[in-house]
CSV table of C-alpha atoms in Angstrom, one decimal:
chain,number,residue,atom,x,y,z
Y,1,MET,CA,18.0,61.6,-101.2
Y,2,ASP,CA,17.4,61.5,-97.5
Y,3,ARG,CA,14.4,63.7,-96.4
Y,4,PRO,CA,13.7,65.1,-93.1
Y,5,GLN,CA,11.6,62.8,-91.0
Y,6,MET,CA,8.0,64.3,-90.2
Y,7,ARG,CA,5.4,62.5,-87.8
Y,8,LEU,CA,1.8,62.9,-88.3
Y,9,ARG,CA,-1.4,62.0,-86.2
Y,10,ASN,CA,-3.3,59.4,-88.3
Y,11,SER,CA,-7.2,59.9,-87.3
Y,12,MET,CA,-7.4,56.1,-88.8
Y,13,THR,CA,-5.0,54.6,-86.6
Y,14,ARG,CA,-5.4,57.1,-83.7
Y,15,LYS,CA,-1.7,57.1,-83.4
Y,16,THR,CA,1.0,59.4,-84.5
Y,17,GLY,CA,4.0,58.0,-86.5
Y,18,ALA,CA,6.2,58.8,-89.4
Y,19,PHE,CA,4.9,60.1,-92.6
Y,20,ALA,CA,6.6,58.9,-95.7
Y,21,PRO,CA,5.1,59.8,-99.0
Y,22,LEU,CA,4.0,57.2,-101.8
Y,23,ASP,CA,6.0,59.3,-104.2
Y,24,PRO,CA,8.4,61.8,-102.9
Y,25,ALA,CA,8.4,63.4,-106.4
Y,26,ASN,CA,4.6,64.1,-106.0
Y,27,VAL,CA,3.4,64.6,-102.3
Y,28,ARG,CA,-0.5,64.7,-102.6
Y,29,LEU,CA,-3.2,66.4,-100.5
Y,30,TYR,CA,-6.8,66.8,-100.5
Y,31,LEU,CA,-8.7,69.0,-98.2
Y,32,CYS,CA,-12.6,68.9,-98.4
Y,33,GLY,CA,-13.4,72.7,-99.3
Y,34,PRO,CA,-16.7,74.7,-98.7
Y,35,THR,CA,-20.0,74.7,-100.1
Y,36,VAL,CA,-20.2,77.9,-101.8
Y,37,TYR,CA,-23.7,79.8,-100.8
Y,38,ASP,CA,-22.3,82.1,-98.0
Y,39,ARG,CA,-19.3,83.6,-96.2
Y,40,ALA,CA,-16.8,81.5,-94.3
Y,41,HIS,CA,-17.4,81.6,-90.7
Y,42,LEU,CA,-14.2,81.7,-88.6
Y,43,GLY,CA,-14.4,78.2,-87.7
Y,44,ASN,CA,-14.0,77.5,-91.6
Y,45,ALA,CA,-10.9,79.0,-91.5
Y,46,ARG,CA,-8.9,76.4,-89.0
Y,47,ASN,CA,-8.6,73.5,-91.4
Y,48,VAL,CA,-7.5,76.1,-94.2
Y,49,ILE,CA,-4.8,77.5,-92.1
Y,50,LEU,CA,-3.6,73.8,-90.9
Y,51,PHE,CA,-3.2,72.6,-94.5
Y,52,ASP,CA,-1.7,75.9,-95.6
Y,53,LEU,CA,0.7,75.2,-92.7
Y,54,LEU,CA,1.6,71.5,-94.1
Y,55,PHE,CA,1.7,72.5,-97.8
Y,56,ARG,CA,4.2,75.2,-96.7
Y,57,LEU,CA,6.3,72.5,-94.7
Y,58,LEU,CA,6.0,69.9,-97.6
Y,59,ARG,CA,7.3,72.5,-100.3
Y,60,HIS,CA,10.3,73.3,-97.9
Y,61,ASP,CA,11.0,69.7,-97.5
Y,62,TYR,CA,10.3,68.1,-101.0
Y,63,GLY,CA,10.7,71.4,-103.1
Y,64,ASP,CA,7.5,73.6,-104.6
Y,65,ALA,CA,7.2,71.4,-107.9
Y,66,HIS,CA,6.7,68.0,-105.9
Y,67,VAL,CA,3.5,68.9,-103.8
Y,68,THR,CA,0.2,68.9,-105.1
Y,69,TYR,CA,-2.4,70.3,-103.0
Y,70,VAL,CA,-6.4,69.7,-103.9
Y,71,ARG,CA,-9.0,71.9,-102.1
Y,72,ASN,CA,-12.6,71.6,-103.9
Y,73,PHE,CA,-15.7,73.8,-103.9
Y,74,THR,CA,-18.8,71.9,-103.4
Y,75,ASP,CA,-21.1,74.2,-106.1
Y,76,VAL,CA,-24.0,71.7,-106.3
Y,77,ASP,CA,-26.0,71.2,-103.1
Y,78,ASP,CA,-29.2,71.6,-101.8
Y,79,LYS,CA,-28.2,74.7,-99.3
Y,80,ILE,CA,-27.2,76.6,-102.9
Y,81,ASN,CA,-30.5,75.5,-104.2
Y,82,ALA,CA,-32.5,77.2,-101.4
Y,83,ARG,CA,-30.6,80.3,-101.6
Y,84,ALA,CA,-31.3,80.6,-104.9
Y,85,ALA,CA,-35.0,80.1,-104.3
Y,86,ALA,CA,-35.0,82.6,-101.6
Y,87,THR,CA,-33.1,85.3,-103.4
Y,88,GLY,CA,-34.4,84.8,-106.7
Y,89,ARG,CA,-30.6,84.9,-108.4
Y,90,PRO,CA,-29.1,82.2,-110.6
Y,91,ILE,CA,-27.2,79.6,-109.0
Y,92,GLY,CA,-24.1,80.5,-110.9
Y,93,ASP,CA,-24.0,84.1,-109.6
Y,94,ILE,CA,-24.4,82.8,-106.1
Y,95,THR,CA,-21.4,80.3,-106.5
Y,96,ASP,CA,-19.2,82.4,-108.4
Y,97,GLU,CA,-19.8,85.5,-105.8
Y,98,THR,CA,-19.1,83.1,-102.8
Y,99,ILE,CA,-15.9,81.6,-104.4
Y,100,GLY,CA,-14.7,85.4,-104.9
Y,101,TRP,CA,-15.7,86.1,-101.2
Y,102,TYR,CA,-13.9,82.8,-100.1
Y,103,HIS,CA,-10.6,83.6,-102.1
Y,104,ALA,CA,-10.5,87.2,-100.6
Y,105,ASP,CA,-10.9,86.0,-96.7
Y,106,MET,CA,-8.5,83.1,-97.2
Y,107,ASP,CA,-6.0,85.1,-99.0
Y,108,ALA,CA,-6.3,88.0,-96.0
Y,109,LEU,CA,-5.3,85.1,-93.5
Y,110,GLY,CA,-2.0,84.3,-95.5
Y,111,ASN,CA,-3.1,81.0,-97.1
Y,112,LEU,CA,-1.6,79.9,-100.6
Y,113,ARG,CA,-3.7,79.0,-103.3
Y,114,PRO,CA,-4.1,75.2,-103.6
Y,115,THR,CA,-2.7,73.6,-106.8
Y,116,HIS,CA,-6.0,72.9,-107.7
Y,117,GLU,CA,-9.3,74.1,-106.7
Y,118,PRO,CA,-11.9,72.0,-108.4
Y,119,ARG,CA,-15.5,73.0,-108.9
Y,120,ALA,CA,-17.8,69.8,-108.4
Y,121,THR,CA,-20.0,70.6,-111.6
Y,122,ALA,CA,-16.7,70.1,-113.7
Y,123,TYR,CA,-16.6,66.5,-112.6
Y,124,ILE,CA,-20.0,65.2,-112.9
Y,125,ALA,CA,-18.7,62.7,-115.7
Y,126,GLN,CA,-16.3,61.1,-113.5
Y,127,MET,CA,-18.9,61.0,-110.5
Y,128,VAL,CA,-21.2,59.1,-113.0
Y,129,THR,CA,-18.2,56.6,-114.0
Y,130,MET,CA,-17.4,55.9,-110.5
Y,131,ILE,CA,-21.2,55.3,-109.7
Y,132,GLU,CA,-21.5,52.9,-112.6
Y,133,GLY,CA,-18.4,51.1,-111.4
Y,134,LEU,CA,-19.8,50.7,-107.9
Y,135,ILE,CA,-23.2,49.2,-109.3
Y,136,ASP,CA,-21.3,46.6,-111.5
Y,137,ALA,CA,-18.9,45.7,-108.5
Y,138,GLY,CA,-22.3,45.1,-106.5
Y,139,HIS,CA,-21.4,47.8,-104.1
Y,140,ALA,CA,-24.3,50.2,-105.2
Y,141,TYR,CA,-27.8,49.9,-106.3
Y,142,ALA,CA,-30.7,52.2,-108.5
Y,143,ALA,CA,-34.0,52.4,-107.0
Y,144,ASP,CA,-36.7,54.8,-107.9
Y,145,GLY,CA,-34.5,57.2,-109.8
Y,146,HIS,CA,-31.7,57.2,-107.2
Y,147,VAL,CA,-28.3,55.5,-106.6
Y,148,LEU,CA,-27.4,54.3,-103.2
Y,149,PHE,CA,-24.2,53.0,-101.8
Y,150,SER,CA,-24.5,49.6,-99.8
Y,151,VAL,CA,-23.1,49.9,-96.7
Y,152,ALA,CA,-23.5,46.4,-95.9
Y,153,SER,CA,-20.9,45.5,-98.9
Y,154,PHE,CA,-17.9,47.1,-97.3
Y,155,PRO,CA,-17.4,45.3,-94.1
Y,156,ASP,CA,-14.8,48.0,-92.9
Y,157,TYR,CA,-17.4,50.7,-92.9
Y,158,GLY,CA,-16.8,52.7,-89.5
Y,159,THR,CA,-13.3,52.0,-88.9
Y,160,LEU,CA,-12.6,55.7,-89.8
Y,161,SER,CA,-14.8,57.2,-87.4
Y,162,GLY,CA,-14.4,54.3,-84.7
Y,163,ARG,CA,-18.2,53.9,-84.4
Y,164,SER,CA,-20.3,50.6,-85.2
Y,165,VAL,CA,-23.0,50.6,-87.6
Y,166,ASP,CA,-25.5,50.7,-84.7
Y,167,ASP,CA,-23.8,53.7,-83.0
Y,168,MET,CA,-24.0,55.5,-86.3
Y,169,ILE,CA,-27.6,54.8,-86.8
Y,170,ALA,CA,-28.3,56.1,-83.2
Y,171,GLY,CA,-26.0,59.0,-83.8
Y,172,ALA,CA,-27.0,60.2,-87.2
Y,173,ARG,CA,-30.0,61.6,-88.6
Y,174,VAL,CA,-30.6,58.8,-90.9
Y,175,GLU,CA,-33.0,59.2,-93.7
Y,176,VAL,CA,-35.5,56.7,-94.0
Y,177,ALA,CA,-36.8,55.9,-97.5
Y,178,PRO,CA,-38.8,53.2,-99.0
Y,179,TYR,CA,-36.3,52.7,-101.8
Y,180,LYS,CA,-33.3,52.0,-99.3
Y,181,ARG,CA,-32.2,48.5,-98.7
Y,182,ASP,CA,-30.7,49.5,-95.3
Y,183,PRO,CA,-31.4,52.5,-93.1
Y,184,MET,CA,-27.4,53.2,-93.4
Y,185,ASP,CA,-27.3,53.3,-97.3
Y,186,PHE,CA,-26.3,56.7,-98.5
Y,187,VAL,CA,-27.3,58.5,-101.9
Y,188,LEU,CA,-24.8,58.6,-104.9
Y,189,TRP,CA,-27.3,60.0,-107.4
Y,190,LYS,CA,-30.7,61.4,-107.1
Y,191,PRO,CA,-33.3,62.9,-109.1
Y,192,SER,CA,-33.9,66.4,-109.7
Y,193,ASP,CA,-37.3,68.4,-110.4
Y,194,ALA,CA,-37.8,71.1,-112.8
Y,195,GLU,CA,-36.2,73.9,-110.2
Y,196,THR,CA,-33.2,72.0,-109.5
Y,197,PRO,CA,-29.8,71.5,-111.5
Y,198,ASP,CA,-29.6,68.3,-113.4
Y,199,TRP,CA,-27.4,66.4,-115.6
Y,200,ASP,CA,-27.9,63.1,-117.8
Y,201,SER,CA,-27.0,59.7,-116.1
Y,202,PRO,CA,-28.1,56.4,-117.0
Y,203,TRP,CA,-30.8,56.7,-114.1
Y,204,GLY,CA,-32.1,59.5,-115.6
Y,205,ARG,CA,-31.7,63.3,-115.2
Y,206,GLY,CA,-30.6,64.2,-111.7
Y,207,ARG,CA,-27.7,65.5,-109.5
Y,208,PRO,CA,-24.8,63.8,-107.3
Y,209,GLY,CA,-25.1,63.1,-103.8
Y,210,TRP,CA,-22.5,65.0,-101.6
Y,211,HIS,CA,-20.1,62.2,-100.6
Y,212,ILE,CA,-19.4,61.3,-104.2
Y,213,GLU,CA,-18.0,64.3,-105.3
Y,214,CYS,CA,-14.8,64.4,-103.4
Y,215,SER,CA,-14.2,60.9,-104.3
Y,216,ALA,CA,-14.3,61.6,-108.1
Y,217,MET,CA,-12.4,64.8,-108.0
Y,218,ALA,CA,-9.7,63.4,-105.6
Y,219,LYS,CA,-9.4,60.2,-107.9
Y,220,GLU,CA,-9.4,62.5,-111.1
Y,221,LEU,CA,-6.9,65.0,-109.7
Y,222,LEU,CA,-4.6,63.0,-107.5
Y,223,GLY,CA,-5.2,59.2,-108.3
Y,224,PRO,CA,-6.9,56.2,-106.5
Y,225,SER,CA,-4.1,56.4,-103.7
Y,226,PHE,CA,-2.6,59.5,-102.5
Y,227,ASP,CA,-1.1,60.6,-99.1
Y,228,ILE,CA,-3.1,63.0,-97.0
Y,229,HIS,CA,-6.8,63.8,-96.9
Y,230,GLY,CA,-8.2,65.9,-94.2
Y,231,GLY,CA,-11.1,68.5,-93.0
Y,232,GLY,CA,-12.5,69.4,-89.7
Y,233,ASN,CA,-13.5,66.3,-87.3
Y,234,ASP,CA,-17.2,67.3,-87.7
Y,235,LEU,CA,-16.5,65.8,-91.2
Y,236,MET,CA,-15.2,62.7,-90.0
Y,237,PHE,CA,-18.8,60.9,-89.8
Y,238,PRO,CA,-20.6,60.7,-92.5
Y,239,HIS,CA,-18.7,62.4,-95.1
Y,240,HIS,CA,-15.3,61.1,-94.9
Y,241,GLU,CA,-16.5,57.6,-93.7
Y,242,ASN,CA,-18.9,57.6,-96.9
Y,243,GLU,CA,-15.8,59.0,-99.0
Y,244,ARG,CA,-13.4,56.1,-97.9
Y,245,ALA,CA,-16.0,53.5,-98.3
Y,246,GLN,CA,-16.9,54.3,-101.9
Y,247,SER,CA,-13.3,55.1,-103.1
Y,248,CYS,CA,-12.1,52.0,-101.8
Y,249,CYS,CA,-14.9,49.8,-103.4
Y,250,ALA,CA,-14.7,51.8,-106.4
Y,251,ASP,CA,-10.6,51.0,-106.6
Y,252,PRO,CA,-10.1,48.0,-104.1
Y,253,ASP,CA,-6.4,47.5,-105.0
Y,254,ALA,CA,-5.8,51.4,-104.0
Y,255,GLY,CA,-5.6,52.8,-100.6
Y,256,PHE,CA,-7.3,56.0,-101.1
Y,257,ALA,CA,-5.8,58.0,-98.4
Y,258,GLN,CA,-2.6,57.0,-96.4
Y,259,VAL,CA,-3.2,59.5,-93.5
Y,260,TRP,CA,-6.4,61.1,-92.3
Y,261,LEU,CA,-5.8,64.4,-90.6
Y,262,HIS,CA,-8.5,66.0,-88.8
Y,263,ASN,CA,-8.6,69.4,-86.6
Y,264,GLU,CA,-10.6,70.1,-83.5
Y,265,MET,CA,-13.4,73.0,-83.4
Y,266,LEU,CA,-13.5,76.3,-82.6
Y,267,LEU,CA,-14.8,78.0,-79.7
Y,268,VAL,CA,-15.2,81.7,-78.9
Y,269,GLU,CA,-14.5,83.1,-75.5
Y,270,GLY,CA,-14.5,79.9,-74.0
Y,271,ARG,CA,-18.1,78.7,-75.8
Y,272,LYS,CA,-19.2,77.1,-78.8
Y,273,MET,CA,-19.7,79.5,-81.6
Y,274,SER,CA,-23.6,80.0,-82.3
Y,275,LYS,CA,-26.0,82.7,-83.5
Y,276,SER,CA,-28.0,82.1,-80.5
Y,277,LEU,CA,-25.1,83.1,-78.2
Y,278,GLY,CA,-24.3,86.1,-80.2
Y,279,ASN,CA,-20.8,85.1,-80.7
Y,280,PHE,CA,-21.1,84.0,-84.2
Y,281,PHE,CA,-18.9,85.7,-86.9
Y,282,THR,CA,-17.4,85.4,-90.3
Y,283,VAL,CA,-13.9,85.8,-91.2
Y,284,ARG,CA,-14.9,88.9,-92.9
Y,285,ASP,CA,-16.6,90.2,-90.1
Y,286,LEU,CA,-13.1,90.2,-88.0
Y,287,LEU,CA,-11.4,91.8,-91.1
Y,288,ASP,CA,-13.8,94.7,-91.6
Y,289,ARG,CA,-13.6,95.3,-87.7
Y,290,GLY,CA,-9.8,95.9,-88.3
Y,291,VAL,CA,-8.3,92.6,-86.8
Y,292,PRO,CA,-5.4,92.0,-89.2
Y,293,GLY,CA,-5.6,88.6,-91.0
Y,294,GLU,CA,-2.0,88.0,-89.9
Y,295,VAL,CA,-3.2,88.1,-86.4
Y,296,ILE,CA,-6.0,85.9,-86.9
Y,297,ARG,CA,-3.3,83.4,-88.2
Y,298,PHE,CA,-1.2,83.9,-85.3
Y,299,VAL,CA,-3.9,83.2,-83.0
Y,300,PHE,CA,-5.3,80.1,-84.9
Y,301,LEU,CA,-1.6,78.7,-85.0
Y,302,SER,CA,-1.0,79.2,-81.1
Y,303,THR,CA,-3.1,76.4,-80.2
Y,304,HIS,CA,-2.2,72.7,-81.6
Y,305,TYR,CA,-4.8,71.4,-84.4
Y,306,SER,CA,-5.7,68.3,-82.3
Y,307,LYS,CA,-7.1,70.7,-79.5
Y,308,PRO,CA,-10.1,73.0,-79.5
Y,309,MET,CA,-9.0,76.6,-80.2
Y,310,ASP,CA,-10.2,79.3,-78.3
Y,311,TRP,CA,-10.5,82.6,-80.1
Y,312,THR,CA,-10.6,85.5,-77.6
Y,313,GLU,CA,-10.2,89.3,-77.9
Y,314,GLU,CA,-7.1,89.1,-75.3
Y,315,LYS,CA,-5.4,86.5,-77.8
Y,316,ALA,CA,-5.8,88.6,-80.5
Y,317,ARG,CA,-4.3,92.0,-78.7
Y,318,GLU,CA,-1.2,89.8,-77.4
Y,319,ALA,CA,-0.7,88.5,-81.2
Y,320,GLU,CA,-0.9,91.8,-82.5
Y,321,ALA,CA,1.8,93.1,-80.1
Y,322,THR,CA,4.1,90.2,-80.8
Y,323,LEU,CA,3.7,90.5,-84.5
Y,324,ARG,CA,4.7,94.4,-84.3
Y,325,LYS,CA,7.7,93.6,-82.3
Y,326,TRP,CA,8.7,90.8,-84.8
Y,327,ARG,CA,8.1,92.8,-87.9
Y,328,ALA,CA,10.4,95.6,-86.3
Y,329,LEU,CA,13.2,92.9,-86.0
Y,330,ALA,CA,12.5,90.9,-89.1
Y,331,ALA,CA,15.2,91.2,-91.9
Y,332,PRO,CA,15.6,89.5,-95.3
Y,333,GLY,CA,18.4,86.9,-96.2
Y,334,GLY,CA,17.9,84.4,-93.7
Y,335,THR,CA,17.3,80.6,-93.3
Y,336,PRO,CA,14.8,78.8,-91.1
Y,337,ASP,CA,15.9,77.7,-87.9
Y,338,PRO,CA,16.3,74.0,-87.5
Y,339,ALA,CA,14.5,74.0,-83.9
Y,340,VAL,CA,11.5,75.7,-85.8
Y,341,LEU,CA,11.5,73.4,-88.3
Y,342,SER,CA,12.0,70.3,-86.1
Y,343,SER,CA,8.8,71.5,-84.2
Y,344,LEU,CA,6.7,71.7,-87.3
Y,345,ARG,CA,7.8,68.1,-88.5
Y,346,ASP,CA,6.5,66.8,-85.1
Y,347,ASP,CA,2.9,66.4,-86.1
Y,348,LEU,CA,2.7,70.2,-87.2
Y,349,ASN,CA,3.4,71.2,-83.5
Y,350,ALA,CA,2.9,75.3,-84.5
Y,351,PRO,CA,2.8,76.3,-80.8
Y,352,GLY,CA,6.1,74.7,-80.5
Y,353,ALA,CA,7.3,76.5,-83.4
Y,354,ILE,CA,6.1,79.9,-82.1
Y,355,ALA,CA,7.9,79.2,-78.9
Y,356,GLU,CA,11.0,78.9,-81.1
Y,357,LEU,CA,10.2,82.0,-82.8
Y,358,HIS,CA,10.0,84.1,-79.6
Y,359,ARG,CA,13.3,82.8,-78.7
Y,360,LEU,CA,14.8,83.9,-82.1
Y,361,ALA,CA,13.5,87.3,-81.4
Y,362,LYS,CA,15.1,87.3,-78.1
Y,363,THR,CA,18.5,86.8,-79.8
Y,364,GLY,CA,18.0,89.5,-82.2
Y,365,ASP,CA,18.6,87.6,-85.1
Y,366,GLY,CA,15.9,89.2,-87.4
Y,367,ALA,CA,16.8,87.1,-90.7
Y,368,MET,CA,16.5,83.9,-89.1
Y,369,LEU,CA,13.3,85.1,-87.3
Y,370,ALA,CA,11.5,86.2,-90.7
Y,371,ALA,CA,12.8,83.0,-92.7
Y,372,SER,CA,11.6,80.8,-89.8
Y,373,ALA,CA,8.1,82.7,-89.4
Y,374,ALA,CA,7.6,82.5,-93.2
Y,375,VAL,CA,7.4,78.7,-92.8
Y,376,LEU,CA,4.3,79.5,-90.6
Y,377,GLY,CA,3.1,81.8,-93.1
Y,378,LEU,CA,3.9,85.0,-90.8
Y,379,LEU,CA,6.1,88.0,-91.4
Y,380,THR,CA,5.5,87.4,-95.2
Y,381,PRO,CA,5.6,90.9,-97.3
Y,382,GLU,CA,1.9,90.0,-98.4
Y,383,LEU,CA,0.5,90.4,-94.9
Y,384,GLY,CA,2.6,93.1,-93.7
Y,385,GLN,CA,0.7,96.4,-94.6
Y,386,TRP,CA,-1.3,96.3,-91.7
Y,387,SER,CA,1.8,97.1,-89.5
Y,388,GLU,CA,3.4,99.6,-91.7
Y,389,THR,CA,2.3,102.7,-89.5
Y,390,GLY,CA,5.7,103.9,-89.0
Y,391,ASP,CA,6.0,105.7,-85.8
Y,392,ASP,CA,3.1,103.6,-84.0
Y,393,ALA,CA,4.7,100.2,-85.0
Y,394,LEU,CA,8.3,101.3,-83.5
Y,395,VAL,CA,6.5,102.6,-80.2
Y,396,GLU,CA,4.4,99.3,-79.8
Y,397,ALA,CA,7.4,97.1,-80.7
Y,398,VAL,CA,9.4,98.7,-78.1
Y,399,LEU,CA,6.4,98.3,-75.3
Y,400,ALA,CA,6.2,94.7,-76.3
Y,401,ALA,CA,10.0,94.0,-75.8
Y,402,ARG,CA,9.8,95.9,-72.4
Y,403,LEU,CA,6.9,93.5,-71.3
Y,404,ASP,CA,8.9,90.6,-72.7
Y,405,ALA,CA,11.9,91.6,-70.5
Y,406,ARG,CA,9.7,92.1,-67.4
Y,407,ALA,CA,8.3,88.6,-68.0
Y,408,GLY,CA,11.7,87.4,-68.2
Y,409,LYS,CA,12.7,89.1,-65.3
Y,410,ASP,CA,15.4,90.9,-67.2
Y,411,TRP,CA,15.1,94.0,-65.3
Y,412,ALA,CA,18.2,96.1,-66.7
Y,413,ARG,CA,16.6,95.7,-70.1
Y,414,ALA,CA,13.1,96.4,-69.0
Y,415,ASP,CA,14.7,99.6,-67.3
Y,416,ALA,CA,16.5,100.6,-70.3
Y,417,LEU,CA,13.8,100.6,-72.6
Y,418,ARG,CA,11.6,102.1,-70.0
Y,419,ASP,CA,14.1,105.2,-69.9
Y,420,GLY,CA,14.1,104.9,-73.8
Y,421,LEU,CA,10.5,105.5,-74.1
Y,422,LEU,CA,10.5,108.5,-71.4
Y,423,ALA,CA,13.4,110.1,-73.4
Y,424,ALA,CA,11.1,109.7,-76.5
Y,425,GLY,CA,8.5,111.4,-75.2
Y,426,VAL,CA,6.2,108.0,-75.0
Y,427,VAL,CA,3.4,108.2,-72.1
Y,428,VAL,CA,2.1,104.9,-71.4
Y,429,THR,CA,-1.5,104.9,-70.5
Y,430,ASP,CA,-2.1,101.6,-68.9
Y,431,GLY,CA,-4.0,99.7,-71.8
Y,432,LYS,CA,-6.2,103.0,-72.3
Y,433,GLY,CA,-6.9,103.4,-75.7
Y,434,LYS,CA,-3.9,102.0,-77.9
Y,435,GLY,CA,-2.0,101.9,-74.5
Y,436,TRP,CA,0.3,104.8,-75.0
Y,437,GLU,CA,0.1,108.7,-76.2
Y,438,ALA,CA,2.6,111.0,-77.7
Y,439,GLY,CA,3.7,113.1,-74.9
Y,440,THR,CA,5.7,116.6,-74.9
Y,441,GLY,CA,8.7,116.3,-77.1
Y,442,PHE,CA,7.7,112.9,-78.7
Y,443,ASP,CA,10.4,112.1,-81.0
Y,444,PRO,CA,10.3,108.3,-82.1
Y,445,ALA,CA,13.5,108.2,-83.7
Y,446,LYS,CA,15.0,108.1,-80.3
Y,447,LEU,CA,13.6,104.5,-80.0
Y,448,GLU,CA,15.8,103.4,-82.8
Y,449,GLY,CA,18.5,101.0,-81.8
Y,450,LEU,CA,16.8,100.0,-78.9
Y,451,LEU,CA,15.3,96.6,-80.2
């Protein structure tokens, strides 16, 4: 069966090329998930939305039953241990609570749940087995209760991030320790003290290093070779570089991930998000301020994943106005527009797909608009409650349509919409408050049929 052609940019090759899954009956994806000790900040949502878009598109093209998506939870980590020590709370309580928060926040942004959401602590045995194999093959060594991966044993190290070992040493905070043979060697297993979670291993009671977690979970759930691995570009080195090294050495005849997909970072009002600048906030902060999850999703999708994304209040206002208009037009029973799908298949070009949705809205084909938007996770029933404000939604949809008409120099339509607003008793307040007020003789029923 012929499948539609998709193109993706592979971080490994730095090139965009045709994507062909290893097994069309089981397209396999892995996304590095959160370390669960606190709320997800806004930047954490970008790769979740990106992979949700990819998941939706692949399910459309290959069938829901033929795509396997894994996103892990790191529930053993020194940050979690520190949070437990600082609060006096059990680690399990902290991780369970944080996973609940994460699900609620990501659901509110319209993200589908992955096929599998493994917790690292459930895969310790697989990690130990992989580490034993690396030692037997000469790629790792035990020293002072630790096990370390020997970077020198993998000549291809640095290919993913495009750095030489010297550059990596200079650009990273490399832990110098007497038990290391080389400063770049990284920890696969480490000893635990009485206050730290621990498990039995051939090297004594201890816990895994961070990087081995994803390699073991990906192999167990997707196999030693799978299709796409991703995350934010801040994970490319050292996390993904180390993952790739240990996985390729553990299974030298396999390819691990065929395509590496990395998204760029987030800005807020043109500046890097940071607590010192007062522009650091979580997804929940925005939701609690009344910004709808669908609006957040729309803003994220409006910038290509390969470019830095700038979150601004103006973009959020524009997104809300657009979504109100589209929801007033949307109707069931349609099929996705080929031009929308073509944009998405071209390296997940969501901004191009959104441009096509604007075109569909102008044609008035509400059924095709809704079906096409759903591939992007927009205009879905699950995300629609925020816009169900009756008269307000209708008025704002007409106002948004008038702005679109003016922008397109369709003066006749703009005038007709203005006259309709006046006849319905709508008083435009030029951006003050919500931008309009109900005047004398307000009758929103008179607006029906204008869109």
